[in-house]
């Protein structure tokens, strides 16, 4: 079932185990487990434990289903299966995994349940319950595990939640659903030996966001320009190859397993740019989608599909795709009913409409609410949702026109529609107003749609952050986005909006990431880019988690040589320490050697890798920096610029408007300033550009040398892969430094105060 092999190396099928190496299951696999309860995912839990026991000598016994489920005849497993304990007997088990519906429960499980229902002891005990603490904020470092909140009471454990406790030498995981049980099992994997150590009172875990989805920009046909995976940097697609579904989908199941282990519960299997072949996934190629759904279902991951808004026309059913046309509505209703006949747990549609050439409702004089509601109506009877993307702007802008501002576009298009979307429409908003740059303000749309379900979209694939050739751990950036409080320090944060935890707000739309996975043996091209995928899932589950703690958890799982997540043994912490040094602030390093002070782009047009300061300056894409001999930056103020600052509520509308108060890192996003403008730290803009570019390259070189020291601690194959990639990262960082510094030296004529060589 698993891709086994020596820890840290590609396994027997040549695929790296990522954060689920066999070794991570040793603590569970070497113990005696009782599993109480039946149902589809209980089978997965059983299989996971049994396979670990087969490897490490433990045992698992499965007590059949609860009263309202069909009993399953499951034999004892493992060489030393313990005796089946009675209903009121804890039995000689080290671990009990039980559904609350599987009663009567063993005594230890009943005790844990009672502990959960009682809640925390007055004045003590862990806080158990919701997942985003009231104190979420980028300024607040919280330990991992703040997905535990106030204890139980009457609410129940919840759909995907679980309770973990340990007493009388037995560890107990309880859940209301088999999905919760699976998540609970992976929680134990993360804890490692610690799960079987000291007693622990009942802790309740449940995800902040109900929808935690990865969008694959995978094409079925190889696109002549974008290839098999648009903006993919990890080889081909794990789903599709040369126009067809892959013959062997073993890897899709392994992917589902990795996703469940970090908390992701939905996947979109094709690109939001839906071309001709991909349009047919909805109808005559639906079986392909169903085959993927079959592989992901055992891990609680539902499948969604990107659809072409003009599908009724493209597939020949109707003369128009007008959302208000009766034939079009009937067509979508019939097609959607067939989708659910084939895939009963289908998640829904994702739509990129009227954006970068994709068809949409505008062609018929209709708006985005008309378009989204059409699909929502078809999905509603089956409980499906539409993710409607807010990435809508004019990509044919005249660069001479200084009044049009791409940053404004999503807000201008969508805020007038707030309140018009059906309940099962989720507006999917990129985290920044432009396009996944390494530094952007948070999109004002997120705070401007109180009557609409909003999802925030992050880019796990590193289109603008080094394309998986550079180390760039993105969790600190995402954490800042999730912790941003659009209404000021006393108001809720972005994480609360996506979780639906805002007074008088709509239900949350969850978190979406553009996947960085391909058919590469390491899944993500750069082995260290696996941490981004892992962190995406963990932040979607618990947005206030500390990025460094998530990284630490990932290191412990991925590199058993680092001593696991509980041990201080292994290599005495050398690997762990080095990886933190290399990765913790790698996103900051990337920012330093690339684009300064939030100005954005400056990448090579088309493929978006490497520097080209004026690459987009005279194009129709709306991504300009306006550098001239006197200064640089985009004036987005209300006073003299495009007025974008006015799209934020106070205090940010005032903070960003003010040259004096605007945070330095976003200065050039909001203001056009002379090169001599003095930043809050006393440096001029031009000197800041020079200093950060020199510093960024030095940091890459230090990280490269640090990695080289890890030979022998990291298995040879990934060590060699990362070593090669560091050589490329350093080359590219030097190119960025020299082009950006030379460009601004030539424009401004201001020499580097420290006299360093600028070509
Ligand atoms: C899938 C950017 C990318 C495109 C991507 C688009 C989007 O423009 O460069 O490749 O298209 O975003 O998010 O739709």
XYZ file of C-alpha atoms and ligand atoms in Angstrom:
773
model
C 0.000 0.000 0.000
C 2.688 2.461 0.907
C 5.731 3.432 -1.048
C 8.252 1.828 1.148
C 11.973 2.043 0.860
C 14.853 3.183 2.999
C 13.689 6.308 4.806
C 14.434 9.459 2.891
C 15.076 7.813 -0.447
C 12.692 7.187 -3.279
C 10.860 3.966 -2.426
C 10.347 0.784 -4.347
C 8.224 2.541 -6.936
C 10.761 5.309 -7.164
C 8.579 7.755 -5.276
C 9.686 9.622 -2.194
C 7.450 9.005 0.853
C 7.441 12.719 1.741
C 6.047 13.193 5.273
C 4.837 9.623 5.557
C 7.917 7.417 5.591
C 7.379 3.986 7.108
C 9.425 5.028 10.097
C 6.800 7.608 11.088
C 4.425 4.704 11.810
C 6.790 2.802 14.091
C 5.225 4.062 17.346
C 1.777 2.888 16.218
C 2.970 -0.193 14.383
C 4.791 -1.555 17.396
C 1.735 -1.401 19.682
C -1.522 -3.222 20.304
C -4.464 -1.385 18.838
C -8.202 -1.809 19.069
C -10.325 -0.198 16.374
C -14.028 0.174 17.184
C -16.389 1.095 14.404
C -17.124 0.487 10.768
C -17.658 2.512 7.636
C -15.587 3.324 4.578
C -12.770 5.310 6.088
C -12.555 3.003 9.094
C -11.313 0.507 6.524
C -8.533 2.914 5.640
C -7.654 3.428 9.299
C -7.529 -0.307 9.782
C -5.381 -0.788 6.721
C -2.942 1.900 7.867
C -2.564 0.407 11.314
C -2.393 -3.172 10.050
C 0.289 -2.292 7.532
C 2.341 -0.520 10.214
C 1.899 -3.529 12.541
C 3.055 -5.898 9.830
C 6.237 -3.846 9.644
C 6.890 -3.198 13.305
C 5.414 -6.201 15.096
C 2.321 -4.754 16.750
C -1.243 -5.935 16.402
C -4.634 -4.547 15.543
C -8.040 -5.930 16.292
C -11.111 -4.475 14.781
C -14.391 -4.536 16.624
C -17.243 -4.449 14.125
C -19.529 -1.592 13.343
C -21.813 0.283 15.691
C -25.516 -0.445 16.138
C -26.634 1.430 13.037
C -23.979 0.040 10.736
C -23.644 -3.322 9.112
C -21.197 -5.435 11.107
C -18.086 -6.264 9.189
C -16.339 -9.566 9.375
C -12.787 -8.443 9.884
C -10.288 -10.988 11.080
C -7.625 -10.260 13.632
C -4.441 -8.989 12.153
C -0.861 -9.022 13.043
C 1.163 -11.729 14.593
C 0.130 -10.900 18.130
C -3.480 -9.847 17.941
C -4.689 -9.181 21.487
C -7.840 -10.693 22.890
C -11.045 -8.876 22.038
C -11.951 -6.984 25.141
C -15.524 -6.792 26.394
C -17.615 -3.665 26.118
C -16.655 -2.510 29.561
C -13.107 -3.715 29.394
C -10.188 -1.501 28.338
C -8.438 -4.687 27.317
C -4.703 -5.055 26.983
C -4.390 -2.375 24.355
C -2.023 0.524 24.014
C -4.230 2.374 21.587
C -7.991 2.514 21.133
C -9.394 4.191 18.039
C -13.155 4.437 18.373
C -16.163 5.965 16.742
C -18.527 7.458 19.291
C -21.316 5.622 17.488
C -19.629 2.267 17.929
C -20.800 1.787 21.511
C -20.703 0.241 23.923
C -17.186 1.585 24.057
C -14.281 0.166 26.039
C -13.963 1.756 29.455
C -10.916 3.855 28.525
C -12.789 5.339 25.591
C -15.823 6.108 27.748
C -13.539 7.871 30.216
C -11.995 9.925 27.405
C -15.438 10.806 26.092
C -16.584 11.862 29.520
C -13.428 13.974 29.829
C -14.198 15.649 26.523
C -17.812 16.317 27.511
C -16.819 17.792 30.845
C -14.486 20.280 29.198
C -11.292 21.666 30.731
C -10.876 21.462 34.454
C -11.462 24.828 36.131
C -8.231 26.743 36.139
C -6.304 24.119 34.252
C -6.090 21.588 31.508
C -5.563 22.349 27.896
C -7.937 24.620 26.120
C -9.762 22.365 23.764
C -12.033 23.269 20.781
C -11.931 25.636 17.840
C -8.996 26.065 15.682
C -8.438 29.752 15.258
C -7.820 31.262 18.622
C -9.291 34.679 19.297
C -5.809 36.081 19.229
C -4.856 35.158 15.679
C -2.510 37.643 14.134
C 0.790 37.769 12.350
C 2.202 39.449 15.381
C 1.310 36.581 17.645
C 3.470 33.515 17.654
C 1.369 30.553 18.651
C 2.499 27.014 19.069
C 1.377 24.414 16.675
C -1.764 22.703 17.805
C -3.937 25.739 18.333
C -6.499 23.705 16.483
C -7.346 22.618 19.951
C -9.881 24.858 21.585
C -12.630 24.856 24.148
C -13.718 21.474 25.144
C -16.631 19.656 24.028
C -19.719 20.240 26.012
C -22.838 19.500 24.046
C -21.555 20.252 20.593
C -20.132 16.864 19.722
C -16.788 16.184 18.180
C -17.879 17.317 14.744
C -17.699 15.941 11.219
C -13.964 15.926 10.783
C -12.929 16.461 14.385
C -11.394 14.068 16.857
C -10.559 13.836 20.531
C -7.213 12.524 21.739
C -6.585 11.482 25.309
C -4.222 9.246 27.218
C -4.813 7.725 30.606
C -4.117 4.467 32.399
C -1.420 3.731 29.869
C -3.830 3.730 26.920
C -4.025 6.315 24.161
C -7.536 6.949 22.871
C -8.748 8.607 19.698
C -12.471 9.257 19.466
C -14.422 10.661 16.554
C -18.018 11.055 15.443
C -17.105 10.119 11.872
C -14.608 7.841 10.231
C -13.032 10.889 8.604
C -12.347 12.262 12.062
C -10.875 8.932 13.072
C -8.489 9.033 10.115
C -7.399 12.577 10.986
C -6.939 11.439 14.565
C -4.711 8.597 13.439
C -2.505 11.014 11.501
C -2.382 13.230 14.560
C -0.798 10.332 16.412
C 1.660 9.847 13.567
C 2.702 13.471 14.018
C 3.097 13.027 17.759
C 5.239 9.928 17.336
C 6.356 8.299 20.605
C 4.966 11.229 22.544
C 1.485 9.876 21.822
C 2.326 6.970 24.111
C 4.123 8.920 26.814
C 2.667 10.965 29.626
C -1.050 11.047 30.364
C -2.957 13.725 28.454
C -6.408 15.076 29.156
C -8.960 15.016 26.359
C -7.998 17.431 23.589
C -10.520 18.305 20.903
C -9.231 19.036 17.404
C -11.254 20.163 14.451
C -10.453 22.118 11.305
C -10.976 25.857 11.075
C -12.124 25.729 7.493
C -14.518 23.143 6.201
C -13.132 23.275 2.650
C -9.383 22.780 2.324
C -8.803 22.357 -1.345
C -5.935 22.024 -3.784
C -6.479 23.147 -7.362
C -4.417 21.349 -9.966
C -3.652 23.398 -13.035
C -3.182 20.096 -14.891
C -4.094 19.787 -18.535
C -5.304 16.526 -20.027
C -3.718 17.329 -23.383
C -0.214 18.722 -23.347
C -0.768 22.419 -24.011
C 1.545 23.795 -26.714
C 2.760 26.629 -24.492
C 1.889 25.686 -20.919
C 2.646 21.969 -21.157
C 1.013 19.176 -19.194
C 0.780 21.241 -16.022
C 0.334 24.988 -16.294
C 2.875 26.633 -13.987
C 3.950 23.154 -12.927
C 7.543 22.680 -11.838
C 7.491 19.043 -10.798
C 7.245 17.144 -14.049
C 4.037 15.854 -15.587
C 0.609 15.452 -14.067
C -0.102 12.643 -11.612
C -3.563 12.340 -13.199
C -3.120 12.893 -16.941
C -0.613 12.036 -19.589
C -0.627 12.987 -23.279
C -4.382 13.407 -23.562
C -5.452 10.446 -21.424
C -5.959 9.397 -17.851
C -2.820 7.695 -16.574
C -3.005 3.896 -16.650
C -1.589 3.498 -13.190
C -3.289 5.615 -10.551
C -1.470 4.111 -7.578
C 0.221 7.389 -7.076
C -3.076 9.244 -6.891
C -4.018 7.145 -3.897
C -0.651 7.862 -2.293
C -1.287 11.555 -2.922
C -4.667 11.320 -1.181
C -2.897 9.727 1.759
C -0.376 12.563 1.988
C -3.180 15.104 1.748
C -5.225 13.483 4.502
C -2.138 13.443 6.699
C -1.874 17.231 6.466
C -5.610 17.972 6.450
C -6.569 18.657 2.820
C -10.019 17.334 1.877
C -10.677 18.375 -1.736
C -8.863 18.395 -5.054
C -9.683 19.915 -8.425
C -8.323 17.621 -11.094
C -7.904 19.993 -14.037
C -6.715 23.455 -14.907
C -8.957 26.486 -14.427
C -8.093 27.319 -18.028
C -10.361 24.685 -19.519
C -9.406 23.739 -23.067
C -11.296 21.549 -25.560
C -10.434 18.090 -24.235
C -10.782 19.158 -20.613
C -14.262 20.531 -21.328
C -15.312 16.966 -22.040
C -14.386 15.759 -18.555
C -17.862 16.931 -17.633
C -19.581 14.521 -19.986
C -18.025 11.791 -22.105
C -14.741 11.800 -20.139
C -16.471 11.766 -16.760
C -15.355 8.193 -16.117
C -11.791 9.487 -15.880
C -12.794 11.865 -13.116
C -14.660 9.053 -11.371
C -11.534 6.890 -11.471
C -9.559 9.613 -9.719
C -12.358 10.072 -7.171
C -12.222 6.335 -6.421
C -8.536 6.578 -5.540
C -8.911 9.664 -3.344
C -12.125 8.668 -1.540
C -10.457 6.272 0.948
C -8.591 9.269 2.325
C -11.585 11.578 2.626
C -10.561 13.731 -0.349
C -13.402 14.795 -2.648
C -12.996 15.595 -6.292
C -13.997 18.891 -7.935
C -13.867 19.792 -11.612
C -12.917 23.002 -13.410
C -15.562 23.614 -16.031
C -15.829 25.706 -19.145
C -18.607 28.258 -18.785
C -19.371 27.797 -22.476
C -19.641 24.014 -22.121
C -23.291 23.913 -23.235
C -22.237 25.402 -26.559
C -18.888 23.624 -26.826
C -20.398 20.246 -26.212
C -23.128 20.884 -28.722
C -26.198 20.947 -26.531
C -27.355 24.544 -26.875
C -27.027 27.548 -29.143
C -25.958 29.827 -26.287
C -24.367 29.689 -22.829
C -26.462 32.618 -21.560
C -27.015 31.899 -17.864
C -30.587 33.124 -18.001
C -31.541 30.953 -20.946
C -33.925 28.136 -20.035
C -32.235 25.562 -22.291
C -28.871 26.361 -20.753
C -30.232 25.860 -17.242
C -31.791 22.576 -18.258
C -28.524 21.471 -19.835
C -26.492 22.179 -16.704
C -29.103 20.504 -14.506
C -29.071 17.328 -16.603
C -25.287 17.189 -16.933
C -24.820 17.787 -13.207
C -27.328 15.066 -12.320
C -25.271 12.649 -14.441
C -22.103 13.728 -12.660
C -23.664 12.814 -9.319
C -24.983 9.504 -10.632
C -21.397 8.648 -11.489
C -19.647 10.298 -8.522
C -22.105 10.569 -5.627
C -19.686 12.476 -3.397
C -18.583 14.894 -6.138
C -17.566 18.252 -4.617
C -18.547 20.771 -7.277
C -17.328 23.066 -10.028
C -14.504 25.593 -10.206
C -14.886 28.390 -12.731
C -12.552 30.978 -14.191
C -14.927 33.147 -16.179
C -14.357 36.315 -18.176
C -10.722 36.183 -17.206
C -7.631 35.967 -19.415
C -9.712 34.856 -22.388
C -11.916 32.281 -20.642
C -15.601 32.525 -21.569
C -18.119 33.881 -19.090
C -21.463 35.571 -18.595
C -20.297 38.984 -19.862
C -20.644 37.783 -23.458
C -24.404 37.656 -22.855
C -24.671 40.935 -20.994
C -24.958 39.059 -17.669
C -22.847 39.458 -14.565
C -20.818 37.075 -12.427
C -23.697 36.458 -10.017
C -25.898 35.321 -12.903
C -23.135 33.028 -14.096
C -22.265 31.536 -10.717
C -25.901 31.085 -9.692
C -26.625 29.112 -12.846
C -24.123 26.439 -11.839
C -25.000 26.690 -8.160
C -28.616 25.957 -8.976
C -27.621 22.798 -10.830
C -25.386 21.643 -7.961
C -27.650 22.560 -5.053
C -29.840 19.431 -5.044
C -26.729 17.333 -4.537
C -24.979 19.497 -1.972
C -22.269 20.629 -4.416
C -20.579 24.029 -4.468
C -19.289 26.389 -7.152
C -15.920 28.005 -6.603
C -16.185 31.134 -8.740
C -12.838 32.859 -9.137
C -12.529 36.587 -8.554
C -9.363 36.812 -10.683
C -10.990 39.088 -13.237
C -9.186 42.045 -14.809
C -8.451 43.635 -18.155
C -5.464 41.804 -19.629
C -5.595 43.978 -22.732
C -4.883 47.241 -20.990
C -3.152 50.133 -22.743
C 0.072 50.652 -20.774
C -0.121 54.380 -21.537
C -3.349 54.627 -19.547
C -2.308 55.470 -15.977
C -5.867 55.562 -14.650
C -6.651 51.862 -15.066
C -5.349 49.817 -12.149
C -5.363 46.030 -12.262
C -5.271 45.934 -8.448
C -8.715 47.527 -8.356
C -10.368 45.136 -10.767
C -11.656 42.272 -8.585
C -13.186 44.636 -6.043
C -14.794 46.762 -8.745
C -16.289 43.707 -10.435
C -17.498 41.786 -7.413
C -18.430 44.042 -4.503
C -21.554 45.371 -6.260
C -22.710 41.741 -6.416
C -22.408 41.029 -2.683
C -25.626 39.431 -1.471
C -26.630 38.142 -4.891
C -24.772 34.834 -4.835
C -26.549 31.650 -3.829
C -25.443 29.945 -0.612
C -23.486 27.301 -2.455
C -21.371 29.805 -4.378
C -17.904 30.416 -2.993
C -16.032 33.418 -4.305
C -12.410 32.313 -4.633
C -10.145 35.326 -4.138
C -6.381 35.357 -4.676
C -4.679 36.495 -1.490
C -3.331 39.646 -3.091
C -4.929 42.041 -5.561
C -2.492 41.281 -8.400
C -1.164 37.761 -8.816
C 0.743 35.755 -6.198
C 3.725 38.090 -5.981
C 6.169 37.524 -3.147
C 4.896 40.721 -1.554
C 1.427 42.156 -2.005
C -1.087 43.630 0.392
C -4.008 41.378 1.266
C -6.793 41.651 -1.298
C -9.434 44.145 -0.183
C -12.142 41.897 -1.671
C -11.772 39.534 1.291
C -13.174 42.167 3.630
C -15.745 43.591 1.259
C -18.192 40.727 0.700
C -19.942 40.132 4.042
C -22.916 38.411 2.404
C -20.845 36.116 0.198
C -18.917 33.000 1.095
C -15.266 33.813 0.457
C -12.361 31.420 -0.046
C -8.785 32.655 -0.181
C -6.542 31.218 -2.895
C -2.819 30.727 -2.226
C -0.234 29.572 -4.737
C 1.660 26.547 -3.489
C 3.229 26.057 -6.907
C 6.059 28.571 -6.990
C 5.263 30.455 -10.179
C 6.645 33.762 -8.901
C 8.707 32.447 -6.011
C 11.478 30.464 -7.644
C 9.615 27.771 -9.553
C 10.733 24.964 -7.257
C 14.339 25.551 -8.212
C 14.721 27.963 -5.293
C 14.134 27.209 -1.624
C 11.210 29.387 -0.631
C 9.198 28.256 2.384
C 5.921 30.063 1.890
C 4.144 29.412 5.187
C 5.344 32.648 6.862
C 3.829 34.656 4.009
C 0.550 32.714 4.157
C 0.443 33.035 7.895
C 0.733 36.791 7.575
C -2.141 36.812 5.098
C -4.334 34.649 7.335
C -3.513 36.747 10.370
C -4.131 40.084 8.655
C -6.979 41.977 10.266
C -8.672 44.065 7.583
C -10.732 46.035 10.107
C -7.847 46.761 12.429
C -6.412 45.029 15.480
C -9.736 44.621 17.274
C -11.529 43.069 14.313
C -11.512 39.576 12.887
C -8.747 38.336 10.602
C -8.675 36.794 7.153
C -8.638 33.355 8.798
C -11.949 34.167 10.461
C -13.475 35.209 7.147
C -12.541 31.953 5.407
C -13.697 29.960 8.421
C -17.030 31.798 8.450
C -16.300 33.049 11.922
C -17.253 36.706 11.495
C -20.305 38.140 13.233
C -23.109 38.688 10.676
C -20.883 37.322 7.936
C -21.552 34.531 5.468
C -20.384 30.965 6.001
C -16.700 30.597 5.243
C -15.446 29.399 1.888
C -12.226 27.826 3.147
C -8.717 27.877 1.808
C -7.600 26.888 -1.682
C -4.050 26.290 -2.851
C -2.700 25.802 -6.351
C -0.913 22.482 -6.043
C 2.834 22.161 -6.566
C 2.766 18.408 -7.216
C 3.734 16.487 -10.337
C 5.064 13.095 -11.329
C 8.545 13.969 -10.087
C 9.989 11.315 -7.713
C 9.996 13.916 -4.921
C 6.441 15.018 -5.812
C 7.422 18.692 -5.892
C 10.631 18.860 -7.940
C 12.602 20.535 -5.175
C 12.518 18.131 -2.225
C 12.243 21.023 0.217
C 9.153 22.347 -1.608
C 7.254 19.440 -0.052
C 7.185 21.582 3.087
C 4.973 24.106 1.281
C 2.373 21.500 0.440
C 2.431 20.181 3.982
C 2.190 23.668 5.462
C -0.730 24.570 3.223
C -2.771 21.710 4.646
C -1.753 22.416 8.225
C -2.589 26.118 7.946
C -5.939 25.361 6.323
C -6.698 23.151 9.309
C -5.293 25.498 11.953
C -4.551 28.967 10.546
C -2.935 30.335 13.664
C -0.248 27.655 13.666
C 3.273 28.977 13.820
C 5.043 28.415 10.463
C 8.299 27.481 12.187
C 6.461 24.887 14.277
C 4.836 23.458 11.142
C 8.253 23.258 9.545
C 9.602 21.548 12.617
C 6.812 19.001 12.450
C 7.501 18.429 8.756
C 11.205 17.947 9.411
C 10.518 15.377 12.110
C 8.269 13.367 9.826
C 10.218 13.669 6.602
C 13.694 13.136 7.965
C 13.600 10.363 10.539
C 17.335 10.964 10.970
C 16.405 14.259 12.624
C 15.060 12.231 15.505
C 11.320 12.217 14.823
C 8.907 14.714 16.307
C 9.366 13.690 19.867
C 12.933 12.575 20.221
C 16.018 14.555 20.953
C 18.074 11.647 19.708
C 18.900 11.087 16.072
C 21.645 13.436 15.068
C 21.475 15.629 18.186
C 19.344 18.141 16.379
C 21.939 19.142 13.777
C 19.741 18.424 10.769
C 16.712 20.063 12.334
C 18.681 23.168 13.231
C 20.240 23.433 9.786
C 16.911 23.035 8.020
C 15.418 25.812 10.105
C 18.353 28.042 9.241
C 17.935 27.276 5.574
C 14.166 27.446 5.342
C 12.565 29.572 8.078
C 13.245 32.916 6.377
C 13.854 31.651 2.842
C 10.835 33.574 1.566
C 12.316 36.764 3.004
C 15.580 35.937 1.268
C 13.783 35.412 -2.032
C 12.073 38.762 -1.632
C 15.394 40.472 -0.929
C 17.126 39.346 -4.107
C 14.074 39.821 -6.361
C 11.465 42.592 -6.225
C 11.846 45.461 -3.785
C 9.291 47.054 -1.465
C 6.195 45.406 -2.914
C 6.582 46.675 -6.456
C 6.031 43.230 -8.023
C 6.627 41.470 -11.325
C 9.968 42.385 -13.000
C 10.058 38.758 -14.147
C 10.638 37.361 -17.621
C 7.316 37.555 -19.469
C 5.716 34.250 -20.321
C 7.552 31.759 -18.162
C 8.009 34.149 -15.220
C 11.417 32.837 -14.126
C 14.371 35.114 -13.508
C 14.667 38.896 -13.734
C 13.500 41.250 -16.460
C 12.864 44.619 -14.856
C 11.056 46.146 -17.816
C 9.701 42.825 -19.087
C 6.084 43.779 -18.412
C 6.460 47.550 -18.397
C 5.076 48.235 -21.872
C 2.664 45.301 -22.150
C -1.127 45.052 -21.829
C -1.025 43.013 -18.597
C -1.417 45.863 -16.117
C 1.704 45.105 -14.075
C 3.902 48.203 -14.077
C 6.507 49.780 -11.796
C 6.787 53.205 -13.518
C 10.490 53.612 -12.766
C 12.069 56.702 -14.314
C 15.171 58.753 -13.533
C 13.529 60.315 -10.476
C 11.670 57.520 -8.765
C 9.689 54.300 -8.815
C 6.384 52.780 -7.655
C 2.665 52.915 -8.364
C 0.593 55.746 -6.973
C -2.548 54.004 -5.751
C -3.620 56.743 -3.356
C -6.990 58.449 -3.427
C -5.335 61.846 -3.354
C -3.272 61.608 -6.515
C -3.367 58.025 -7.796
C -5.733 55.267 -8.815
C -7.749 55.357 -5.582
C -7.086 51.707 -4.752
C -6.343 52.580 -1.102
C -10.021 53.441 -0.788
C -10.994 49.824 -1.273
C -9.801 49.010 2.257
C -11.783 49.669 5.384
C -10.170 51.855 8.030
C -7.580 51.818 9.431
C -5.827 50.363 6.366
C -7.407 52.820 3.923
C -5.657 55.544 5.928
C -2.442 53.661 6.642
C -1.849 52.755 2.994
C -2.844 56.243 1.807
C -0.273 57.879 4.016
C 3.292 57.994 2.771
C 4.437 58.346 6.347
C 2.455 55.381 7.707
C 2.561 52.930 4.820
C 4.633 49.868 5.823
C 8.012 49.944 4.077
C 7.609 46.516 2.546
C 4.540 47.752 0.621
C 5.734 51.260 -0.108
C 6.132 50.885 -3.884
C 2.858 49.020 -4.184
C 0.999 52.095 -2.929
C 3.232 55.061 -3.692
C 5.492 56.464 -6.380
C 8.477 57.931 -4.541
C 11.812 59.514 -5.381
C 14.868 57.298 -4.982
C 15.984 59.452 -2.080
C 12.788 58.800 -0.086
C 13.763 57.719 3.419
C 12.275 54.509 4.808
C 11.308 53.981 8.429
C 14.665 52.365 9.113
C 16.508 55.479 7.874
C 17.705 54.013 4.570
C 16.839 55.600 1.244
C 14.814 53.606 -1.258
C 17.738 53.316 -3.666
C 20.130 52.200 -0.944
C 17.564 49.699 0.293
C 17.412 48.234 -3.210
C 21.180 47.818 -3.342
C 21.520 46.507 0.225
C 18.760 43.928 0.038
C 19.969 42.572 -3.273
C 23.495 42.083 -1.998
C 22.179 40.597 1.248
C 19.766 38.219 -0.489
C 22.533 36.674 -2.575
C 24.783 36.286 0.465
C 21.952 34.530 2.302
C 21.480 32.088 -0.571
C 25.162 31.314 -0.564
C 25.138 30.705 3.194
C 22.150 28.382 2.845
C 23.900 26.540 0.019
C 26.993 25.963 2.156
C 24.868 24.945 5.125
C 23.153 22.360 2.954
C 26.499 21.024 1.762
C 27.388 20.308 5.403
C 24.400 17.987 5.662
C 25.919 15.330 3.412
C 25.580 12.075 5.295
C 22.752 13.357 7.479
C 20.345 13.610 4.563
C 20.121 10.556 2.289
C 22.347 10.871 -0.762
C 19.716 11.196 -3.454
C 17.761 14.153 -2.054
C 21.002 15.688 -0.836
C 22.405 15.677 -4.353
C 19.180 17.002 -5.861
C 19.047 19.956 -3.470
C 22.764 20.636 -3.912
C 22.286 20.982 -7.677
C 19.268 23.185 -7.190
C 21.186 25.454 -4.840
C 23.772 26.025 -7.570
C 20.966 27.185 -9.854
C 19.378 29.284 -7.129
C 22.657 31.065 -6.498
C 23.214 31.693 -10.206
C 19.704 33.075 -10.583
C 19.900 35.179 -7.408
C 23.126 36.779 -8.698
C 21.399 37.516 -11.966
C 18.515 39.163 -10.088
C 20.929 41.192 -7.963
C 22.957 42.402 -10.907
C 20.065 43.206 -13.205
C 17.989 44.978 -10.568
C 20.914 46.908 -9.110
C 22.294 47.857 -12.531
C 18.864 48.922 -13.733
C 18.283 51.265 -10.808
C 21.837 52.586 -10.821
C 21.472 53.475 -14.475
C 18.020 55.005 -14.014
C 18.828 56.999 -10.889
C 22.509 57.726 -11.287
C 22.826 57.320 -7.502
C 25.895 55.245 -6.561
C 25.898 52.606 -3.869
C 26.869 54.313 -0.621
C 29.037 51.322 0.219
C 30.879 51.363 -3.070
C 30.189 47.768 -4.070
C 30.557 46.725 -7.654
C 27.367 47.120 -9.651
C 27.791 46.138 -13.311
C -4.125 29.264 -14.750
C -1.602 33.726 -13.646
C -0.844 32.587 -14.254
C -1.712 31.777 -15.195
C -2.946 31.311 -14.404
C -3.663 32.536 -13.895
C -4.882 32.178 -13.059
O -1.900 34.693 -14.618
O 0.295 33.073 -14.905
O -0.970 30.692 -15.666
O -3.797 30.548 -15.223
O -2.796 33.274 -13.072
O -4.751 32.195 -11.846
O -5.930 31.905 -13.607
